[in-house]
C-alpha atoms as an extended CHARMM CRD file, in Angstrom:
* protein
*
       262  EXT
         1         1  MET       CA              0.4020000000      -29.5020000000       12.9120000000  PROA      1               0.0000000000
         2         2  GLN       CA              0.4840000000      -26.1650000000       11.1910000000  PROA      2               0.0000000000
         3         3  LYS       CA             -0.1640000000      -25.6030000000        7.5240000000  PROA      3               0.0000000000
         4         4  LEU       CA              1.3780000000      -22.7030000000        5.6320000000  PROA      4               0.0000000000
         5         5  ARG       CA             -0.0500000000      -21.6120000000        2.3040000000  PROA      5               0.0000000000
         6         6  ARG       CA              0.9910000000      -19.1180000000       -0.3150000000  PROA      6               0.0000000000
         7         7  MET       CA             -1.8880000000      -16.7600000000       -0.9490000000  PROA      7               0.0000000000
         8         8  GLN       CA             -2.9310000000      -15.9850000000       -4.5160000000  PROA      8               0.0000000000
         9         9  LYS       CA             -2.3550000000      -12.3900000000       -3.3950000000  PROA      9               0.0000000000
        10        10  LEU       CA             -4.3170000000      -10.8100000000       -0.6120000000  PROA      10              0.0000000000
        11        11  LYS       CA             -7.3840000000       -9.6120000000       -2.4510000000  PROA      11              0.0000000000
        12        12  ARG       CA             -8.2060000000       -5.9500000000       -2.5420000000  PROA      12              0.0000000000
        13        13  SER       CA            -11.0940000000       -5.2650000000       -0.1940000000  PROA      13              0.0000000000
        14        14  ARG       CA            -14.2140000000       -4.1720000000       -2.0450000000  PROA      14              0.0000000000
        15        15  ASN       CA            -14.9850000000       -1.2390000000        0.1780000000  PROA      15              0.0000000000
        16        16  PRO       CA            -15.7240000000        1.8870000000       -1.9030000000  PROA      16              0.0000000000
        17        17  CYS       CA            -16.8760000000        3.8190000000        1.1740000000  PROA      17              0.0000000000
        18        18  GLN       CA            -13.4100000000        3.4980000000        2.6880000000  PROA      18              0.0000000000
        19        19  ARG       CA            -11.8240000000        5.2420000000       -0.2910000000  PROA      19              0.0000000000
        20        20  LEU       CA            -14.4550000000        7.9750000000       -0.1300000000  PROA      20              0.0000000000
        21        21  TYR       CA            -13.8850000000        8.6050000000        3.5850000000  PROA      21              0.0000000000
        22        22  ILE       CA            -10.1030000000        8.7160000000        3.1320000000  PROA      22              0.0000000000
        23        23  SER       CA            -10.5200000000       11.1910000000        0.2620000000  PROA      23              0.0000000000
        24        24  GLN       CA            -12.8090000000       13.3760000000        2.3960000000  PROA      24              0.0000000000
        25        25  LEU       CA            -10.4010000000       13.1780000000        5.3350000000  PROA      25              0.0000000000
        26        26  ARG       CA             -7.4780000000       14.1560000000        3.1160000000  PROA      26              0.0000000000
        27        27  SER       CA             -9.3460000000       17.1970000000        1.7860000000  PROA      27              0.0000000000
        28        28  SER       CA            -10.3860000000       18.2610000000        5.2770000000  PROA      28              0.0000000000
        29        29  LEU       CA             -6.8590000000       17.9830000000        6.7180000000  PROA      29              0.0000000000
        30        30  VAL       CA             -5.3410000000       19.8890000000        3.7850000000  PROA      30              0.0000000000
        31        31  GLN       CA             -7.9050000000       22.7070000000        3.9110000000  PROA      31              0.0000000000
        32        32  SER       CA             -7.5540000000       23.1610000000        7.6660000000  PROA      32              0.0000000000
        33        33  ASP       CA             -3.7430000000       22.7890000000        7.5950000000  PROA      33              0.0000000000
        34        34  THR       CA             -4.0100000000       20.3650000000       10.5080000000  PROA      34              0.0000000000
        35        35  ARG       CA             -0.7190000000       19.6680000000       12.2700000000  PROA      35              0.0000000000
        36        36  GLY       CA              0.2960000000       16.6580000000       14.2890000000  PROA      36              0.0000000000
        37        37  PHE       CA              2.5770000000       16.7500000000       17.3150000000  PROA      37              0.0000000000
        38        38  LEU       CA              5.1260000000       14.0550000000       18.1330000000  PROA      38              0.0000000000
        39        39  SER       CA              4.6570000000       12.4980000000       21.5520000000  PROA      39              0.0000000000
        40        40  ASP       CA              6.8430000000        9.5080000000       22.4460000000  PROA      40              0.0000000000
        41        41  ASN       CA              5.7480000000        6.7150000000       20.0700000000  PROA      41              0.0000000000
        42        42  SER       CA              2.6100000000        8.3840000000       18.7580000000  PROA      42              0.0000000000
        43        43  VAL       CA              1.3330000000       11.5640000000       17.1160000000  PROA      43              0.0000000000
        44        44  HSD       CA             -1.4480000000       13.7560000000       18.5120000000  PROA      44              0.0000000000
        45        45  LEU       CA             -3.8230000000       15.9330000000       16.4900000000  PROA      45              0.0000000000
        46        46  ALA       CA             -6.0080000000       18.8010000000       17.6560000000  PROA      46              0.0000000000
        47        47  VAL       CA             -9.0890000000       18.4590000000       15.4430000000  PROA      47              0.0000000000
        48        48  GLY       CA            -12.6800000000       19.5880000000       15.0850000000  PROA      48              0.0000000000
        49        49  ALA       CA            -15.8430000000       17.5270000000       15.3830000000  PROA      49              0.0000000000
        50        50  GLU       CA            -16.0670000000       16.9850000000       11.6060000000  PROA      50              0.0000000000
        51        51  GLN       CA            -12.5220000000       15.6480000000       11.4210000000  PROA      51              0.0000000000
        52        52  ILE       CA            -13.1210000000       13.3940000000       14.4150000000  PROA      52              0.0000000000
        53        53  ASP       CA            -15.9930000000       11.8400000000       12.4680000000  PROA      53              0.0000000000
        54        54  LEU       CA            -13.8970000000       11.4340000000        9.3140000000  PROA      54              0.0000000000
        55        55  LEU       CA            -10.9450000000        9.9630000000       11.2170000000  PROA      55              0.0000000000
        56        56  ASP       CA            -13.3030000000        7.4220000000       12.7550000000  PROA      56              0.0000000000
        57        57  LYS       CA            -14.9400000000        6.5430000000        9.4210000000  PROA      57              0.0000000000
        58        58  ALA       CA            -11.5660000000        6.2350000000        7.6930000000  PROA      58              0.0000000000
        59        59  CYS       CA            -10.2820000000        4.2280000000       10.6900000000  PROA      59              0.0000000000
        60        60  PHE       CA             -7.2370000000        6.2430000000       11.6910000000  PROA      60              0.0000000000
        61        61  GLY       CA             -6.1860000000        6.4780000000       15.3440000000  PROA      61              0.0000000000
        62        62  ARG       CA             -8.4160000000        6.9020000000       18.3550000000  PROA      62              0.0000000000
        63        63  PRO       CA             -9.8680000000        9.8200000000       20.3280000000  PROA      63              0.0000000000
        64        64  VAL       CA             -8.0850000000       10.9350000000       23.4890000000  PROA      64              0.0000000000
        65        65  ARG       CA             -9.8260000000       12.3740000000       26.5140000000  PROA      65              0.0000000000
        66        66  THR       CA             -8.2730000000       15.5100000000       27.9860000000  PROA      66              0.0000000000
        67        67  VAL       CA             -9.2490000000       18.2190000000       30.4490000000  PROA      67              0.0000000000
        68        68  GLU       CA             -9.3420000000       20.7820000000       27.6330000000  PROA      68              0.0000000000
        69        69  LYS       CA            -12.9570000000       21.4720000000       26.7480000000  PROA      69              0.0000000000
        70        70  ASN       CA            -12.2880000000       23.6390000000       23.7100000000  PROA      70              0.0000000000
        71        71  LYS       CA            -10.0530000000       21.1220000000       21.9210000000  PROA      71              0.0000000000
        72        72  LEU       CA            -10.6010000000       17.5880000000       20.6810000000  PROA      72              0.0000000000
        73        73  TRP       CA             -7.5110000000       15.3820000000       20.4360000000  PROA      73              0.0000000000
        74        74  PHE       CA             -6.8290000000       12.2820000000       18.3660000000  PROA      74              0.0000000000
        75        75  GLN       CA             -3.9050000000        9.8820000000       18.7670000000  PROA      75              0.0000000000
        76        76  LEU       CA             -2.2460000000        8.2240000000       15.7680000000  PROA      76              0.0000000000
        77        77  SER       CA              0.3580000000        5.4900000000       15.6610000000  PROA      77              0.0000000000
        78        78  PHE       CA              3.6160000000        6.2220000000       13.8220000000  PROA      78              0.0000000000
        79        79  GLU       CA              2.4340000000        4.1110000000       10.8830000000  PROA      79              0.0000000000
        80        80  GLU       CA             -0.8910000000        5.9510000000       10.6230000000  PROA      80              0.0000000000
        81        81  ALA       CA              0.7010000000        9.3830000000       10.9740000000  PROA      81              0.0000000000
        82        82  PHE       CA              3.4120000000        8.7090000000        8.3940000000  PROA      82              0.0000000000
        83        83  TYR       CA              0.8300000000        7.3310000000        5.9730000000  PROA      83              0.0000000000
        84        84  LEU       CA             -1.1620000000       10.5610000000        6.2120000000  PROA      84              0.0000000000
        85        85  SER       CA              1.9770000000       12.6860000000        6.0110000000  PROA      85              0.0000000000
        86        86  TYR       CA              4.0980000000       10.8580000000        3.4210000000  PROA      86              0.0000000000
        87        87  SER       CA              1.6670000000        8.8430000000        1.3000000000  PROA      87              0.0000000000
        88        88  LEU       CA             -1.3960000000       11.1070000000        1.3330000000  PROA      88              0.0000000000
        89        89  LYS       CA              0.4590000000       14.4300000000        1.7860000000  PROA      89              0.0000000000
        90        90  CYS       CA             -2.2700000000       15.8170000000        4.0230000000  PROA      90              0.0000000000
        91        91  LEU       CA             -0.6610000000       16.1290000000        7.4590000000  PROA      91              0.0000000000
        92        92  ASN       CA              2.2720000000       18.1810000000        8.7360000000  PROA      92              0.0000000000
        93        93  ILE       CA              3.9800000000       16.8480000000       11.8430000000  PROA      93              0.0000000000
        94        94  ASP       CA              5.8820000000       18.9710000000       14.3580000000  PROA      94              0.0000000000
        95        95  GLY       CA              8.0540000000       18.1020000000       17.3170000000  PROA      95              0.0000000000
        96        96  SER       CA              9.4050000000       20.1110000000       20.1970000000  PROA      96              0.0000000000
        97        97  GLY       CA             12.6970000000       21.9860000000       20.0410000000  PROA      97              0.0000000000
        98        98  ASP       CA             15.4430000000       20.1010000000       18.2400000000  PROA      98              0.0000000000
        99        99  THR       CA             13.1750000000       17.0850000000       17.6170000000  PROA      99              0.0000000000
       100       100  SER       CA             10.9270000000       18.9600000000       15.1920000000  PROA      100             0.0000000000
       101       101  PRO       CA             11.3560000000       17.3150000000       11.7410000000  PROA      101             0.0000000000
       102       102  GLN       CA             11.7050000000       19.6740000000        8.7870000000  PROA      102             0.0000000000
       103       103  ASN       CA             10.9340000000       17.1760000000        6.0180000000  PROA      103             0.0000000000
       104       104  ASP       CA              9.9460000000       13.5690000000        5.2880000000  PROA      104             0.0000000000
       105       105  VAL       CA             13.4990000000       12.2770000000        5.6900000000  PROA      105             0.0000000000
       106       106  GLU       CA             13.9490000000       13.8310000000        9.1410000000  PROA      106             0.0000000000
       107       107  LEU       CA             10.5330000000       12.5400000000       10.2110000000  PROA      107             0.0000000000
       108       108  TRP       CA             11.5140000000        9.0920000000        8.9460000000  PROA      108             0.0000000000
       109       109  HSD       CA             14.7700000000        9.1970000000       10.9310000000  PROA      109             0.0000000000
       110       110  TYR       CA             12.9850000000       10.3180000000       14.0850000000  PROA      110             0.0000000000
       111       111  MET       CA             10.3620000000        7.5780000000       13.9270000000  PROA      111             0.0000000000
       112       112  GLN       CA             13.0250000000        4.9850000000       13.1930000000  PROA      112             0.0000000000
       113       113  SER       CA             15.0930000000        6.1820000000       16.1580000000  PROA      113             0.0000000000
       114       114  GLN       CA             12.0930000000        5.7360000000       18.4290000000  PROA      114             0.0000000000
       115       115  LYS       CA             11.0040000000        2.4450000000       16.8910000000  PROA      115             0.0000000000
       116       116  GLN       CA             13.6630000000        0.2930000000       15.2120000000  PROA      116             0.0000000000
       117       117  THR       CA             11.0790000000       -1.8410000000       13.4200000000  PROA      117             0.0000000000
       118       118  PHE       CA              9.2630000000        1.1640000000       11.9330000000  PROA      118             0.0000000000
       119       119  PRO       CA             10.4510000000        0.7830000000        8.2750000000  PROA      119             0.0000000000
       120       120  CYS       CA              9.1560000000       -2.7800000000        7.9190000000  PROA      120             0.0000000000
       121       121  LEU       CA              5.9940000000       -2.1170000000        9.9100000000  PROA      121             0.0000000000
       122       122  TYR       CA              5.2190000000        0.9220000000        7.7920000000  PROA      122             0.0000000000
       123       123  LYS       CA              5.8090000000       -0.9830000000        4.5510000000  PROA      123             0.0000000000
       124       124  ALA       CA              3.3730000000       -3.6620000000        5.7010000000  PROA      124             0.0000000000
       125       125  TYR       CA              0.8570000000       -1.0760000000        6.9130000000  PROA      125             0.0000000000
       126       126  SER       CA              0.8940000000        0.8830000000        3.6510000000  PROA      126             0.0000000000
       127       127  TYR       CA              0.7730000000       -2.3710000000        1.6560000000  PROA      127             0.0000000000
       128       128  LEU       CA             -2.4640000000       -3.3660000000        3.3970000000  PROA      128             0.0000000000
       129       129  ARG       CA             -3.9260000000        0.1360000000        3.1620000000  PROA      129             0.0000000000
       130       130  MET       CA             -3.2210000000        0.2810000000       -0.5490000000  PROA      130             0.0000000000
       131       131  LYS       CA             -5.2730000000       -2.8890000000       -0.9010000000  PROA      131             0.0000000000
       132       132  ASN       CA             -8.1340000000       -1.0150000000        0.7620000000  PROA      132             0.0000000000
       133       133  TRP       CA             -8.0500000000       -3.0070000000        4.0080000000  PROA      133             0.0000000000
       134       134  VAL       CA             -8.7890000000       -1.3260000000        7.3170000000  PROA      134             0.0000000000
       135       135  VAL       CA             -5.6910000000       -1.7480000000        9.4890000000  PROA      135             0.0000000000
       136       136  ARG       CA             -5.7450000000       -1.5330000000       13.2820000000  PROA      136             0.0000000000
       137       137  SER       CA             -3.3480000000       -2.4200000000       16.0850000000  PROA      137             0.0000000000
       138       138  GLY       CA             -3.1100000000       -6.1290000000       16.8430000000  PROA      138             0.0000000000
       139       139  ALA       CA             -1.5740000000       -5.7820000000       20.3120000000  PROA      139             0.0000000000
       140       140  GLN       CA             -4.6970000000       -7.2820000000       21.8980000000  PROA      140             0.0000000000
       141       141  TYR       CA             -4.0570000000      -10.5450000000       20.0390000000  PROA      141             0.0000000000
       142       142  GLY       CA             -0.2670000000      -10.6320000000       20.1910000000  PROA      142             0.0000000000
       143       143  VAL       CA              0.2510000000       -9.6530000000       16.5360000000  PROA      143             0.0000000000
       144       144  ASP       CA              1.2710000000       -6.4460000000       14.7750000000  PROA      144             0.0000000000
       145       145  PHE       CA             -2.0160000000       -5.6270000000       13.0430000000  PROA      145             0.0000000000
       146       146  ILE       CA             -5.5210000000       -6.8990000000       12.5400000000  PROA      146             0.0000000000
       147       147  VAL       CA             -7.3390000000       -6.1470000000        9.2990000000  PROA      147             0.0000000000
       148       148  TYR       CA            -10.9820000000       -5.6610000000        8.3680000000  PROA      148             0.0000000000
       149       149  ARG       CA            -12.8390000000       -5.5610000000        5.0570000000  PROA      149             0.0000000000
       150       150  HSD       CA            -15.0770000000       -2.7840000000        6.3430000000  PROA      150             0.0000000000
       151       151  HSD       CA            -15.3700000000       -0.5480000000        9.4020000000  PROA      151             0.0000000000
       152       152  PRO       CA            -14.7550000000       -2.4860000000       12.6510000000  PROA      152             0.0000000000
       153       153  ALA       CA            -18.2250000000       -1.4880000000       13.8560000000  PROA      153             0.0000000000
       154       154  ARG       CA            -19.7390000000       -3.4240000000       10.9380000000  PROA      154             0.0000000000
       155       155  VAL       CA            -17.6310000000       -6.5780000000       10.6360000000  PROA      155             0.0000000000
       156       156  HSD       CA            -15.1710000000       -8.7250000000       12.5480000000  PROA      156             0.0000000000
       157       157  SER       CA            -11.5380000000       -8.7160000000       11.4800000000  PROA      157             0.0000000000
       158       158  GLU       CA            -10.4630000000      -11.6100000000        9.2620000000  PROA      158             0.0000000000
       159       159  TYR       CA             -6.7040000000      -11.7250000000        9.7810000000  PROA      159             0.0000000000
       160       160  GLY       CA             -4.1800000000      -11.2250000000       12.5150000000  PROA      160             0.0000000000
       161       161  VAL       CA             -1.0060000000       -9.9610000000       10.8260000000  PROA      161             0.0000000000
       162       162  LEU       CA              2.5490000000      -10.7450000000       11.8940000000  PROA      162             0.0000000000
       163       163  ILE       CA              5.4600000000       -8.9230000000       10.2260000000  PROA      163             0.0000000000
       164       164  LEU       CA              8.8450000000      -10.5440000000        9.6010000000  PROA      164             0.0000000000
       165       165  SER       CA             11.8270000000       -9.2030000000        7.6720000000  PROA      165             0.0000000000
       166       166  ASP       CA             15.1070000000      -10.3170000000        6.1370000000  PROA      166             0.0000000000
       167       167  GLY       CA             17.2400000000       -7.7100000000        7.8880000000  PROA      167             0.0000000000
       168       168  ASP       CA             18.6260000000       -7.2410000000       11.3690000000  PROA      168             0.0000000000
       169       169  ASP       CA             15.2670000000       -6.2490000000       12.8630000000  PROA      169             0.0000000000
       170       170  ASN       CA             15.6780000000       -8.4770000000       15.8750000000  PROA      170             0.0000000000
       171       171  ASP       CA             12.5300000000       -7.1740000000       17.5300000000  PROA      171             0.0000000000
       172       172  LEU       CA             10.5510000000       -8.5370000000       14.5770000000  PROA      172             0.0000000000
       173       173  ASN       CA             12.4560000000      -11.7130000000       13.8070000000  PROA      173             0.0000000000
       174       174  ARG       CA             12.8600000000      -13.0680000000       17.3160000000  PROA      174             0.0000000000
       175       175  ARG       CA              9.1160000000      -13.7110000000       17.4480000000  PROA      175             0.0000000000
       176       176  SER       CA              7.5170000000      -16.9770000000       16.3720000000  PROA      176             0.0000000000
       177       177  ARG       CA             10.8640000000      -18.7050000000       15.9230000000  PROA      177             0.0000000000
       178       178  VAL       CA              9.7520000000      -21.8440000000       17.7610000000  PROA      178             0.0000000000
       179       179  TRP       CA              6.7210000000      -24.0280000000       17.1630000000  PROA      179             0.0000000000
       180       180  SER       CA              5.1850000000      -23.2700000000       20.5450000000  PROA      180             0.0000000000
       181       181  ASP       CA              4.9100000000      -19.6000000000       19.5150000000  PROA      181             0.0000000000
       182       182  ILE       CA              3.1640000000      -20.5800000000       16.2860000000  PROA      182             0.0000000000
       183       183  HSD       CA              0.7280000000      -22.8550000000       18.1260000000  PROA      183             0.0000000000
       184       184  CYS       CA             -0.1080000000      -20.1780000000       20.6930000000  PROA      184             0.0000000000
       185       185  THR       CA             -0.7030000000      -17.4910000000       18.0800000000  PROA      185             0.0000000000
       186       186  THR       CA             -2.8320000000      -19.6410000000       15.7690000000  PROA      186             0.0000000000
       187       187  ARG       CA             -4.8880000000      -20.9990000000       18.6650000000  PROA      187             0.0000000000
       188       188  LEU       CA             -5.5090000000      -17.5160000000       20.0540000000  PROA      188             0.0000000000
       189       189  LEU       CA             -6.5240000000      -16.1420000000       16.6640000000  PROA      189             0.0000000000
       190       190  GLY       CA             -8.5640000000      -19.2470000000       15.8910000000  PROA      190             0.0000000000
       191       191  SER       CA            -10.5360000000      -18.8020000000       19.1020000000  PROA      191             0.0000000000
       192       192  VAL       CA            -11.7300000000      -15.4130000000       17.8070000000  PROA      192             0.0000000000
       193       193  ALA       CA            -12.3100000000      -16.5680000000       14.2070000000  PROA      193             0.0000000000
       194       194  LYS       CA             -9.1640000000      -15.0500000000       12.7100000000  PROA      194             0.0000000000
       195       195  ILE       CA             -6.4420000000      -16.4490000000       10.4560000000  PROA      195             0.0000000000
       196       196  LEU       CA             -2.7540000000      -15.7520000000       10.9930000000  PROA      196             0.0000000000
       197       197  LEU       CA             -1.3390000000      -13.8210000000        8.0420000000  PROA      197             0.0000000000
       198       198  VAL       CA              2.4520000000      -13.4980000000        7.9240000000  PROA      198             0.0000000000
       199       199  LEU       CA              3.8210000000      -10.6600000000        5.8060000000  PROA      199             0.0000000000
       200       200  TYR       CA              7.4850000000      -11.1430000000        5.0230000000  PROA      200             0.0000000000
       201       201  VAL       CA              9.1240000000       -7.8230000000        4.1270000000  PROA      201             0.0000000000
       202       202  ASN       CA             12.1540000000       -8.2730000000        1.8970000000  PROA      202             0.0000000000
       203       203  LYS       CA             14.4070000000       -5.2060000000        1.8220000000  PROA      203             0.0000000000
       204       204  ASN       CA             16.1920000000       -6.4260000000       -1.3280000000  PROA      204             0.0000000000
       205       205  GLY       CA             19.4500000000       -4.8870000000       -0.1530000000  PROA      205             0.0000000000
       206       206  ALA       CA             17.9990000000       -1.3970000000        0.3500000000  PROA      206             0.0000000000
       207       207  ASN       CA             19.0650000000        0.6590000000        3.3650000000  PROA      207             0.0000000000
       208       208  ASN       CA             16.8120000000        2.6210000000        5.6990000000  PROA      208             0.0000000000
       209       209  GLU       CA             18.2830000000        6.0680000000        5.1010000000  PROA      209             0.0000000000
       210       210  SER       CA             15.1240000000        7.6060000000        3.6430000000  PROA      210             0.0000000000
       211       211  PRO       CA             11.5200000000        6.6430000000        2.8560000000  PROA      211             0.0000000000
       212       212  LEU       CA             12.5620000000        6.2640000000       -0.7900000000  PROA      212             0.0000000000
       213       213  CYS       CA             13.8620000000        2.8240000000        0.1800000000  PROA      213             0.0000000000
       214       214  LEU       CA             10.2480000000        1.6480000000        0.4770000000  PROA      214             0.0000000000
       215       215  ALA       CA             10.0040000000        1.4290000000       -3.3100000000  PROA      215             0.0000000000
       216       216  ASN       CA             12.6380000000       -1.3360000000       -3.2370000000  PROA      216             0.0000000000
       217       217  TYR       CA             10.9360000000       -3.3230000000       -0.4940000000  PROA      217             0.0000000000
       218       218  SER       CA              8.7420000000       -6.2520000000       -1.5010000000  PROA      218             0.0000000000
       219       219  VAL       CA              6.0850000000       -8.0560000000        0.5290000000  PROA      219             0.0000000000
       220       220  GLU       CA              5.3790000000      -11.7790000000        0.4800000000  PROA      220             0.0000000000
       221       221  GLU       CA              2.2000000000      -13.2010000000        2.0050000000  PROA      221             0.0000000000
       222       222  ARG       CA              1.5860000000      -16.4620000000        3.8620000000  PROA      222             0.0000000000
       223       223  THR       CA             -1.3550000000      -17.7240000000        5.8660000000  PROA      223             0.0000000000
       224       224  ILE       CA             -0.8000000000      -20.2190000000        8.6670000000  PROA      224             0.0000000000
       225       225  THR       CA             -3.6720000000      -22.4270000000        9.8110000000  PROA      225             0.0000000000
       226       226  ARG       CA             -4.0790000000      -25.6130000000       11.8130000000  PROA      226             0.0000000000
       227       227  TRP       CA             -4.1070000000      -28.6800000000        9.6030000000  PROA      227             0.0000000000
       228       228  SER       CA             -6.9060000000      -31.1760000000       10.2090000000  PROA      228             0.0000000000
       229       229  PRO       CA             -6.6150000000      -34.5720000000        8.4440000000  PROA      229             0.0000000000
       230       230  GLU       CA            -10.3800000000      -35.1080000000        8.6330000000  PROA      230             0.0000000000
       231       231  GLN       CA            -11.2100000000      -31.7700000000        7.0650000000  PROA      231             0.0000000000
       232       232  CYS       CA             -8.5720000000      -32.3410000000        4.4120000000  PROA      232             0.0000000000
       233       233  ARG       CA            -10.1230000000      -35.6960000000        3.4650000000  PROA      233             0.0000000000
       234       234  LYS       CA            -13.6090000000      -34.1780000000        3.3270000000  PROA      234             0.0000000000
       235       235  LYS       CA            -12.4390000000      -31.3270000000        1.1130000000  PROA      235             0.0000000000
       236       236  LYS       CA            -10.1990000000      -33.6460000000       -0.9450000000  PROA      236             0.0000000000
       237       237  CYS       CA             -7.1980000000      -31.3760000000       -0.5370000000  PROA      237             0.0000000000
       238       238  SER       CA             -4.7310000000      -31.2500000000       -3.3780000000  PROA      238             0.0000000000
       239       239  PRO       CA             -1.5370000000      -33.2560000000       -2.7340000000  PROA      239             0.0000000000
       240       240  CYS       CA              0.4050000000      -30.2050000000       -3.9340000000  PROA      240             0.0000000000
       241       241  SER       CA             -0.6600000000      -27.9880000000       -1.0540000000  PROA      241             0.0000000000
       242       242  LEU       CA              2.2420000000      -26.2870000000        0.6770000000  PROA      242             0.0000000000
       243       243  SER       CA              3.1230000000      -26.9190000000        4.2930000000  PROA      243             0.0000000000
       244       244  MET       CA              5.4460000000      -25.3230000000        6.7840000000  PROA      244             0.0000000000
       245       245  ILE       CA              8.7130000000      -27.1600000000        7.1180000000  PROA      245             0.0000000000
       246       246  GLN       CA             10.5010000000      -27.5450000000       10.4220000000  PROA      246             0.0000000000
       247       247  GLU       CA             14.2370000000      -27.0190000000       10.1430000000  PROA      247             0.0000000000
       248       248  PRO       CA             16.7910000000      -28.3800000000       12.6410000000  PROA      248             0.0000000000
       249       249  GLY       CA             16.6210000000      -26.7100000000       16.0260000000  PROA      249             0.0000000000
       250       250  ASN       CA             12.8010000000      -26.5390000000       16.0890000000  PROA      250             0.0000000000
       251       251  THR       CA             12.8400000000      -23.2900000000       14.1420000000  PROA      251             0.0000000000
       252       252  PRO       CA              9.8540000000      -22.7070000000       11.8360000000  PROA      252             0.0000000000
       253       253  SER       CA             10.7400000000      -21.9980000000        8.2150000000  PROA      253             0.0000000000
       254       254  TYR       CA              8.7290000000      -19.2350000000        6.5480000000  PROA      254             0.0000000000
       255       255  GLY       CA              8.1560000000      -18.2700000000        2.9490000000  PROA      255             0.0000000000
       256       256  HSD       CA             11.6210000000      -16.8400000000        2.4440000000  PROA      256             0.0000000000
       257       257  ASN       CA             13.1170000000      -20.2660000000        3.1010000000  PROA      257             0.0000000000
       258       258  LYS       CA             12.3170000000      -23.4460000000        1.2120000000  PROA      258             0.0000000000
       259       259  LEU       CA              8.7800000000      -24.6950000000        0.6560000000  PROA      259             0.0000000000
       260       260  TYR       CA              8.2090000000      -28.3330000000       -0.1560000000  PROA      260             0.0000000000
       261       261  GLN       CA              5.2140000000      -30.2750000000       -1.3990000000  PROA      261             0.0000000000
       262       262  MET       CA              3.5030000000      -32.5230000000        1.0890000000  PROA      262             0.0000000000
């Protein structure tokens, strides 16, 4: 049986070094006028050794090996690149030919055209970053992101993050719609000491025409864990704890649907 709980709000990670590294990275990218280049579903940067170090410390992207000896390249996901470009205002991104965006809105449209789920994924990514969490790809564990309190070289990640939305983002919402999916995900994450965190992105009627819509989006948090009767008795769990409710058709009901007391 799965147990779903409303979080008191995902706590801000107490990681002052992370803020310092991001500030140093921002200054370095602005001073050097570093430019990113669109490449399929990622963005590539040609950077120096100092910026490679700062990108690693601030936990953005990954280095890419090339045959060019006089250039060092770094690869960013769309979410990472747009965060640096739109939120931190420290990265300009170019394309090739007609695909070269001239402003934030055109860049937003391009990324959305390449990745339908980009608006909700970016909202979740920026939401976690603003809480000072280190956010990395969760593809290895079958989730959207994994998050760390500190640099991944220092600590293990605590949560595997799955993003759902209220819109027509079928690529997001078709996942984990049956209990077998929930069991598989929680068991996989549990085997590597992680908790499943579901972030439900509510668009509140806003469209996706520009990044300004992000201000209208809201994020709701839920953690899903396996429920153990023995552990519950030992910990004397409150009878008012919230549990996931199974609706007709074996479809799990998340935070945006009804929650009932056990």
